Coordinates of C-alpha atoms and ligand atoms in Angstrom, one line a residue:
M1 CA 0.0 0.0 0.0
K2 CA 1.3 3.5 -0.9
I3 CA 0.7 6.4 1.4
L4 CA 1.2 10.2 1.1
L5 CA 1.6 12.1 4.3
I6 CA 1.2 15.9 4.3
G7 CA 3.4 18.0 6.7
G8 CA 6.9 18.3 7.9
G9 CA 7.0 18.8 11.7
G10 CA 7.6 16.7 14.7
R11 CA 4.0 15.4 14.6
E12 CA 4.6 14.2 11.0
H13 CA 7.8 12.5 11.9
A14 CA 5.9 10.5 14.6
L15 CA 3.1 9.7 12.2
A16 CA 5.6 8.6 9.5
W17 CA 7.5 6.5 12.0
K18 CA 4.3 4.7 13.1
I19 CA 2.9 4.4 9.6
V20 CA 6.0 2.6 8.3
Q21 CA 5.7 0.0 11.1
S22 CA 2.6 -1.3 9.4
Q23 CA 3.5 -4.4 7.4
R24 CA 1.1 -3.3 4.7
V25 CA 3.0 -0.2 3.7
S26 CA 5.3 -0.5 0.7
Q27 CA 5.9 3.2 0.1
L28 CA 5.6 6.4 2.0
W29 CA 6.0 9.9 0.6
V30 CA 6.0 12.9 2.9
A31 CA 5.4 16.4 1.6
P32 CA 7.6 18.2 2.5
G33 CA 9.0 16.0 5.3
N34 CA 12.2 16.9 7.3
G35 CA 15.8 15.8 8.1
G36 CA 14.6 12.9 10.3
I37 CA 11.7 11.6 8.2
V38 CA 14.1 11.1 5.4
G39 CA 16.0 8.5 7.5
E40 CA 13.0 6.3 8.1
F41 CA 12.3 3.0 6.2
T42 CA 9.2 0.9 5.6
S43 CA 9.2 -2.6 7.1
R44 CA 10.1 -3.9 3.7
G45 CA 13.3 -1.7 3.7
E46 CA 12.1 1.0 1.3
P47 CA 13.3 4.4 2.2
V48 CA 10.7 7.0 3.1
E49 CA 10.8 9.7 0.4
C50 CA 10.5 13.4 1.2
V51 CA 8.9 15.3 -1.7
D52 CA 9.7 19.0 -2.1
I53 CA 6.1 20.2 -1.9
G54 CA 4.9 22.6 0.8
A55 CA 1.9 21.4 3.0
E56 CA -0.1 24.4 1.8
D57 CA 0.6 24.0 -1.9
L58 CA -2.7 22.3 -2.8
P59 CA -2.2 22.4 -6.6
A60 CA 1.2 20.7 -6.4
L61 CA -0.2 18.2 -3.8
I62 CA -3.1 17.1 -6.0
A63 CA -0.8 17.0 -9.1
F64 CA 1.6 14.7 -7.3
A65 CA -1.3 12.5 -6.0
L66 CA -2.9 12.2 -9.5
E67 CA 0.5 11.1 -10.9
H68 CA 1.5 8.7 -8.1
K69 CA -2.0 7.5 -7.0
P70 CA -1.4 6.9 -3.3
D71 CA -3.9 4.4 -1.8
L72 CA -4.3 6.8 1.2
T73 CA -3.3 10.4 2.0
V74 CA -3.0 11.5 5.6
V75 CA -3.0 15.2 6.6
G76 CA -1.0 16.4 9.5
P77 CA -1.3 20.3 9.9
D78 CA -4.3 22.6 10.3
N79 CA -3.7 24.9 7.4
P80 CA -4.2 22.5 4.5
L81 CA -7.3 21.2 6.3
S82 CA -8.8 24.6 6.6
M83 CA -7.9 25.3 2.9
G84 CA -10.0 22.3 1.9
V85 CA -7.3 19.7 0.9
V86 CA -9.6 16.9 1.9
D87 CA -12.5 18.2 -0.3
L88 CA -10.1 18.6 -3.2
F89 CA -8.7 15.0 -3.0
K90 CA -12.2 13.6 -2.6
E91 CA -13.3 15.5 -5.8
H92 CA -10.6 13.4 -7.6
D93 CA -11.7 10.2 -5.9
L94 CA -8.4 10.0 -4.0
P95 CA -8.8 8.4 -0.5
I96 CA -7.8 10.9 2.2
W97 CA -7.9 10.9 6.0
G98 CA -8.8 14.2 7.8
P99 CA -11.7 16.5 8.3
N100 CA -13.2 18.3 5.3
Q101 CA -13.2 22.1 5.1
M102 CA -16.5 22.5 6.8
A103 CA -15.5 20.2 9.7
A104 CA -12.1 21.8 10.0
Q105 CA -13.9 25.0 11.1
F106 CA -13.8 23.6 14.6
E107 CA -10.2 24.8 14.5
S108 CA -10.1 27.4 11.8
S109 CA -12.9 29.5 13.4
K110 CA -13.1 30.0 17.1
V111 CA -16.4 31.8 16.7
F112 CA -17.8 28.8 14.9
S113 CA -16.6 26.5 17.7
Q114 CA -17.8 28.7 20.5
D115 CA -21.3 29.1 19.0
F116 CA -21.5 25.3 18.3
M117 CA -20.7 24.6 22.0
A118 CA -23.4 27.0 23.0
R119 CA -25.9 25.3 20.7
H120 CA -25.1 21.8 22.0
N121 CA -24.6 22.6 25.7
I122 CA -21.0 21.5 25.7
P123 CA -19.3 22.8 28.9
T124 CA -17.1 25.7 28.2
A125 CA -16.1 29.1 29.7
R126 CA -18.7 31.8 30.0
S127 CA -18.2 33.5 26.6
G128 CA -19.4 35.8 23.9
T129 CA -18.6 36.2 20.2
F130 CA -18.2 39.7 18.7
D131 CA -17.8 41.6 15.4
F132 CA -17.5 45.1 17.0
P133 CA -15.1 46.4 19.6
T134 CA -17.8 48.3 21.7
A135 CA -19.9 45.2 22.4
A136 CA -16.7 43.2 23.1
K137 CA -15.5 45.8 25.6
S138 CA -18.7 45.9 27.5
F139 CA -18.6 42.1 27.8
A140 CA -15.0 42.2 29.0
A141 CA -16.1 44.8 31.6
E142 CA -18.8 42.4 32.8
L143 CA -16.0 39.8 33.3
D144 CA -14.0 42.5 35.2
G145 CA -11.3 42.3 32.6
K146 CA -10.3 38.7 33.5
C147 CA -10.6 37.3 30.0
A148 CA -9.1 35.2 27.3
I149 CA -9.5 37.2 24.1
K150 CA -9.2 35.1 20.9
A151 CA -9.0 36.0 17.2
D152 CA -11.5 34.0 15.2
G153 CA -9.1 32.7 12.5
L154 CA -5.9 30.7 12.5
A155 CA -3.0 32.9 13.8
L156 CA -0.1 30.5 14.2
G157 CA -1.1 29.8 17.8
K158 CA -0.6 33.4 18.7
G159 CA -4.1 34.7 18.5
V160 CA -5.0 34.3 22.1
L161 CA -4.4 37.2 24.6
L162 CA -5.0 36.8 28.3
S163 CA -6.0 39.9 30.4
K164 CA -6.3 40.5 34.1
T165 CA -7.7 44.0 34.1
I166 CA -10.3 46.0 32.1
D167 CA -7.4 48.1 30.6
E168 CA -5.5 45.1 29.4
A169 CA -8.7 43.6 27.9
E170 CA -9.5 46.8 26.1
S171 CA -6.0 47.0 24.7
A172 CA -6.2 43.4 23.5
I173 CA -9.5 44.0 21.8
D174 CA -8.1 47.1 20.1
L175 CA -5.0 45.2 19.0
M176 CA -7.1 42.6 17.3
M177 CA -10.1 44.5 16.0
V178 CA -8.8 48.0 15.4
E179 CA -5.1 47.7 14.8
Q180 CA -5.6 44.3 13.1
Q181 CA -2.5 42.7 14.5
F182 CA -3.6 39.3 13.3
G183 CA -5.1 40.6 10.0
E184 CA -8.5 39.3 9.0
A185 CA -8.3 36.6 11.7
G186 CA -9.2 39.3 14.2
N187 CA -12.2 40.7 12.4
S188 CA -14.4 38.6 14.7
I189 CA -13.3 37.6 18.2
V190 CA -14.3 35.3 21.0
I191 CA -14.0 36.4 24.6
Q192 CA -14.0 33.8 27.4
E193 CA -13.9 34.3 31.1
F194 CA -10.4 33.5 32.4
L195 CA -10.5 30.0 33.9
E196 CA -8.2 28.7 36.6
G197 CA -7.2 25.0 36.7
V198 CA -5.1 22.2 35.2
E199 CA -5.0 22.1 31.4
V200 CA -5.1 18.7 29.6
S201 CA -5.3 17.6 26.0
L202 CA -7.8 15.1 24.7
H203 CA -7.7 13.4 21.4
I204 CA -10.8 11.8 19.8
L205 CA -10.5 9.7 16.7
T206 CA -13.7 9.5 14.8
D207 CA -15.2 8.4 11.5
G208 CA -18.2 10.7 12.0
R209 CA -20.3 7.9 13.4
S210 CA -18.4 6.3 16.3
Y211 CA -15.3 7.5 18.2
V212 CA -12.4 6.4 20.2
L213 CA -11.2 8.6 23.1
F214 CA -7.4 8.4 23.6
P215 CA -5.7 8.4 27.0
T216 CA -5.0 11.8 28.3
S217 CA -1.9 13.9 27.7
Q218 CA -0.6 17.2 28.8
D219 CA 1.3 19.8 26.8
H220 CA 3.6 22.6 28.2
K221 CA 2.8 25.7 26.1
R222 CA 5.0 28.3 27.7
A223 CA 8.6 28.7 26.8
F224 CA 10.2 28.5 30.2
D225 CA 10.1 26.3 33.3
G226 CA 7.3 27.0 35.7
D227 CA 5.0 28.0 32.8
E228 CA 6.8 31.3 32.4
G229 CA 7.5 33.2 29.2
L230 CA 5.6 33.3 25.9
N231 CA 3.2 30.8 24.5
T232 CA 4.9 28.3 22.1
G233 CA 3.6 25.5 19.9
G234 CA 4.4 23.2 22.8
M235 CA 7.7 22.5 24.7
G236 CA 6.9 19.0 25.8
T237 CA 4.2 16.5 26.5
Y238 CA 3.5 13.3 28.4
S239 CA 0.8 10.6 28.5
P240 CA -1.1 9.6 30.5
A241 CA -1.8 12.8 32.5
P242 CA -2.9 11.6 36.0
F243 CA -5.6 14.3 36.5
L244 CA -8.7 12.4 35.3
N245 CA -9.7 8.9 36.4
E246 CA -11.8 6.4 34.4
A247 CA -15.1 7.6 35.8
E248 CA -14.2 11.3 35.0
L249 CA -13.2 10.3 31.5
E250 CA -16.6 8.4 31.1
S251 CA -18.3 11.5 32.3
I252 CA -16.4 13.7 29.7
K253 CA -17.6 11.3 27.0
R254 CA -21.2 12.0 28.0
S255 CA -20.8 15.8 28.5
V256 CA -18.4 16.7 25.7
V257 CA -17.7 14.0 23.1
E258 CA -21.2 12.6 22.6
P259 CA -23.0 16.0 22.4
W260 CA -20.3 17.1 20.0
L261 CA -20.7 14.1 17.7
Q262 CA -24.5 14.3 17.9
G263 CA -24.3 18.0 17.1
C264 CA -22.2 17.3 14.1
E265 CA -24.7 14.8 12.8
A266 CA -27.6 17.2 13.4
E267 CA -25.9 20.0 11.6
G268 CA -24.6 17.8 8.7
I269 CA -21.0 18.2 9.6
D270 CA -19.1 15.2 8.5
F271 CA -16.0 15.0 10.7
C272 CA -13.5 12.2 9.9
G273 CA -10.2 12.6 11.7
I274 CA -9.0 13.7 15.1
L275 CA -10.8 16.2 17.3
Y276 CA -8.4 17.6 19.9
P277 CA -10.1 19.6 22.6
G278 CA -8.0 21.7 25.0
L279 CA -9.7 21.2 28.4
M280 CA -9.4 23.1 31.6
L281 CA -10.2 21.1 34.8
T282 CA -11.8 23.7 36.9
D283 CA -13.5 23.5 40.4
D284 CA -16.8 23.5 38.4
G285 CA -15.7 20.5 36.3
P286 CA -14.0 20.2 33.0
K287 CA -14.5 22.9 30.4
V288 CA -13.5 23.1 26.8
L289 CA -11.2 26.0 26.0
E290 CA -10.9 25.3 22.3
F291 CA -11.1 22.6 19.6
N292 CA -8.4 21.6 17.2
A293 CA -9.2 19.5 14.2
R294 CA -5.9 17.5 14.0
W295 CA -3.3 15.7 16.0
G296 CA -1.5 17.8 18.7
D297 CA 2.1 18.6 18.2
P298 CA 4.0 17.4 20.4
E299 CA 1.1 15.3 21.9
T300 CA 1.3 12.9 18.9
Q301 CA 5.0 12.1 19.7
A302 CA 3.9 10.8 23.1
Y303 CA 0.7 9.1 21.9
L304 CA 2.3 7.2 19.1
M305 CA 5.1 5.8 21.3
R306 CA 2.2 4.2 23.3
L307 CA -0.1 3.1 20.5
E308 CA 0.0 -0.7 19.9
T309 CA -2.6 -0.8 17.2
D310 CA -1.6 -0.5 13.5
L311 CA -2.1 3.2 12.7
V312 CA -2.8 2.5 9.0
D313 CA -5.6 0.1 10.0
L314 CA -7.1 2.9 12.1
F315 CA -6.8 5.5 9.3
E316 CA -8.4 3.1 6.8
A317 CA -11.2 2.2 9.2
C318 CA -12.0 5.9 9.6
V319 CA -12.1 6.5 5.8
D320 CA -14.2 3.4 5.3
R321 CA -16.5 4.4 8.2
R322 CA -16.0 1.2 10.2
L323 CA -14.1 2.6 13.2
A324 CA -16.7 0.9 15.5
E325 CA -15.1 -2.5 14.5
M326 CA -11.7 -1.5 15.7
D327 CA -10.1 -2.3 19.0
V328 CA -7.5 0.3 19.9
K329 CA -4.8 -0.9 22.2
W330 CA -2.2 1.2 24.2
K331 CA 0.9 0.2 25.9
E332 CA 0.7 0.4 29.7
E333 CA 3.9 2.4 29.8
A334 CA 4.0 6.2 30.0
A335 CA 5.6 8.4 27.4
V336 CA 7.4 11.7 27.8
C337 CA 8.4 14.0 24.9
V338 CA 10.9 16.8 25.7
V339 CA 11.3 19.5 22.9
M340 CA 14.7 20.8 22.1
A341 CA 14.2 24.3 20.6
S342 CA 16.4 26.9 19.0
G343 CA 17.6 29.6 21.4
G344 CA 15.2 32.6 21.1
Y345 CA 12.2 30.6 20.1
P346 CA 9.2 31.5 20.0
G347 CA 10.9 34.9 19.1
S348 CA 13.6 35.1 16.4
Y349 CA 16.3 32.4 16.3
Q350 CA 19.1 31.3 14.0
K351 CA 19.0 28.3 11.8
G352 CA 21.7 26.1 10.3
K353 CA 23.3 24.9 13.6
L354 CA 25.0 21.5 13.5
I355 CA 23.2 18.8 15.5
E356 CA 25.2 16.0 17.1
G357 CA 24.6 13.1 19.4
I358 CA 21.2 11.7 18.1
S359 CA 22.4 8.2 17.4
D360 CA 24.0 8.1 20.9
A361 CA 20.6 9.3 22.3
E362 CA 18.7 6.6 20.4
S363 CA 21.1 3.8 21.5
V364 CA 18.6 3.2 24.3
D365 CA 15.7 1.2 22.7
T366 CA 13.0 3.0 24.7
V367 CA 14.1 6.3 23.2
K368 CA 13.1 7.8 19.8
V369 CA 14.1 11.3 18.7
F370 CA 11.5 12.8 16.5
H371 CA 12.7 15.6 14.2
A372 CA 10.7 18.8 13.8
G373 CA 12.9 21.7 12.5
T374 CA 15.8 19.8 11.0
I375 CA 17.3 19.5 7.5
L376 CA 20.1 17.6 5.9
K377 CA 22.6 20.0 4.3
D378 CA 25.6 18.5 2.5
G379 CA 25.2 15.3 4.4
E380 CA 25.1 17.1 7.8
L381 CA 22.0 17.5 10.0
V382 CA 21.4 21.1 11.0
T383 CA 18.6 23.1 12.7
N384 CA 15.9 24.5 10.5
G385 CA 13.1 25.8 12.7
G386 CA 12.0 26.9 16.2
R387 CA 11.2 23.5 17.6
V388 CA 14.1 21.3 16.5
L389 CA 13.6 17.9 18.1
G390 CA 11.1 16.0 20.2
V391 CA 13.1 13.6 22.4
T392 CA 10.6 10.9 23.4
A393 CA 11.0 8.0 25.8
L394 CA 8.8 5.2 27.2
G395 CA 9.0 4.0 30.8
D396 CA 7.1 1.9 33.3
T397 CA 6.2 5.1 35.1
I398 CA 6.1 8.8 34.1
E399 CA 9.1 9.3 36.3
K400 CA 11.2 6.6 34.5
A401 CA 10.1 7.9 31.1
C402 CA 11.1 11.4 32.2
T403 CA 14.6 10.2 33.4
E404 CA 15.1 8.4 30.1
A405 CA 14.0 11.4 28.0
Y406 CA 16.2 13.8 29.8
G407 CA 19.1 11.3 29.7
A408 CA 18.7 11.3 25.9
V409 CA 18.4 15.1 25.7
D410 CA 21.7 15.4 27.5
K411 CA 23.5 13.4 24.8
I412 CA 22.3 15.8 22.0
R413 CA 24.1 19.1 21.2
F414 CA 23.5 22.1 19.0
D415 CA 24.4 25.7 19.5
G416 CA 21.9 27.6 21.6
A417 CA 19.6 24.6 22.3
H418 CA 16.8 25.5 24.7
V419 CA 15.0 22.8 26.8
R420 CA 12.4 23.1 29.5
R421 CA 13.6 21.0 32.5
D422 CA 10.2 20.5 34.1
I423 CA 8.3 18.5 31.5
A424 CA 5.9 16.1 33.3
A425 CA 6.8 17.7 36.7
K426 CA 3.1 18.4 37.5
A427 CA 2.4 14.7 37.2
L428 CA 5.2 13.9 39.7
V429 CA 4.1 16.1 42.5
K430 CA 3.4 13.7 45.4
Ligands
AMP1 P1 -6.3 28.2 22.8 O1 -5.5 28.4 21.6 O2 -7.7 28.7 22.7 O3 -6.2 26.8 23.5 O4 -5.6 29.1 23.9 C1 -4.2 29.1 24.1 C2 -3.8 29.0 25.6 O5 -4.4 30.1 26.2 C3 -4.5 27.8 26.2 O6 -3.7 26.6 26.1 C4 -4.6 28.2 27.7 O7 -3.3 28.1 28.3 C5 -4.9 29.7 27.5 N1 -6.3 29.9 27.6 C6 -7.2 29.9 26.6 N2 -8.5 30.1 27.0 C7 -8.4 30.3 28.3 C8 -9.3 30.6 29.3 N3 -10.6 30.8 29.0 N4 -8.9 30.8 30.6 C9 -7.6 30.7 30.9 N5 -6.6 30.4 30.0 C10 -7.0 30.2 28.7
LIG2 N1 0.1 21.0 21.4 C1 -0.4 22.2 20.9 C2 -1.0 22.1 19.5 O1 -0.8 21.1 18.8 O2 -1.7 23.0 19.1

């Protein structure tokens, strides 16, 4: 079976690594891939091929697919989904896994998501959606300025501003709606009350009819230890996150997942893919902060180390609408992923730094180093992005996985490498 995977970050390296473990895969192309994906092989010994096509270059992607006829295409990032890559491939009868453009709105429009949650009584923060700054400001005043102010559209993960006072809230509203800091993404906004609590990531695989709720995971969004510094794409994850027991997860299925799926059915939204809600565990129970319509990055790196089931079988079952037949199995072990980033990230940073020590780090068989921003230049592996590597380890406990992951991190070197030293620390508090 021939597969095309769209994307080139750490998530896609993890997806590629797991896809080629399937005995059924004879060929994997990744567009555009990265310096680590290019070193993977199928179980039949065929090298994974990185194709020089950007994940958002829909005309080139469809031309490639029409020529090479992949049996399945898998989409990693949010942008091609929101641009309608799934609709485009389906128009050409090419099998593809991921939500269509309408369904991808759960991520591409925060206003759409927030209104959907209101229509279907899904627990979320007290909130409002606004097209004009005056109404937005009076709602922010009702919340005493303690708000999360969110640009409607995709804004590279930067479109959420948190405020503690009415002044801060008004400046944030002006920044989005008047000064248009995020361009058109800020023409409409969502304002939520500021929620306190522990944040966890959920992943739900669905074919639009039935669903599978994954174990929990937790991301670390801020750049520095102790959740200080700017928001990033994610500096590390682990799974499982020990903040929800089985009974609480069952209750989340009933309060969040099932109303969401029934809501989709009632509104004619055909969601085939991963729904990834960001959840805040508050004193008043779990509340949805946002929905993403794809795998989390770096949640995927931790999840796929734990997944036992053949991922290609799962993707196919979704596309064929027979997910209900599948039994999804997870390893008992915990996984921890520590991101090594370029110095300066999420602000400006340099590229092209030589990376050394990865094979030494991977000499332990419970460790896998997933590449995100890397590239091979003249045979040497160098940095090529903000998040460079996701050093991931399995262990009998979170503590052991953590020790393994940091042991591996300490064997890898590149100039200016930045690592958070407290990934999974919240899970280890006794
Ligand atoms: P989002 O992209 O909507 O998940 O927001 C990015 C980050 O902002 C989240 O991961 C939270 O840490 C924070 N955040 C979002 N909404 C809220 C909220 N209502 N209260 C507190 N923090 C929030
Ligand atoms: N882990 C953060 C994200 O994928 O959006």
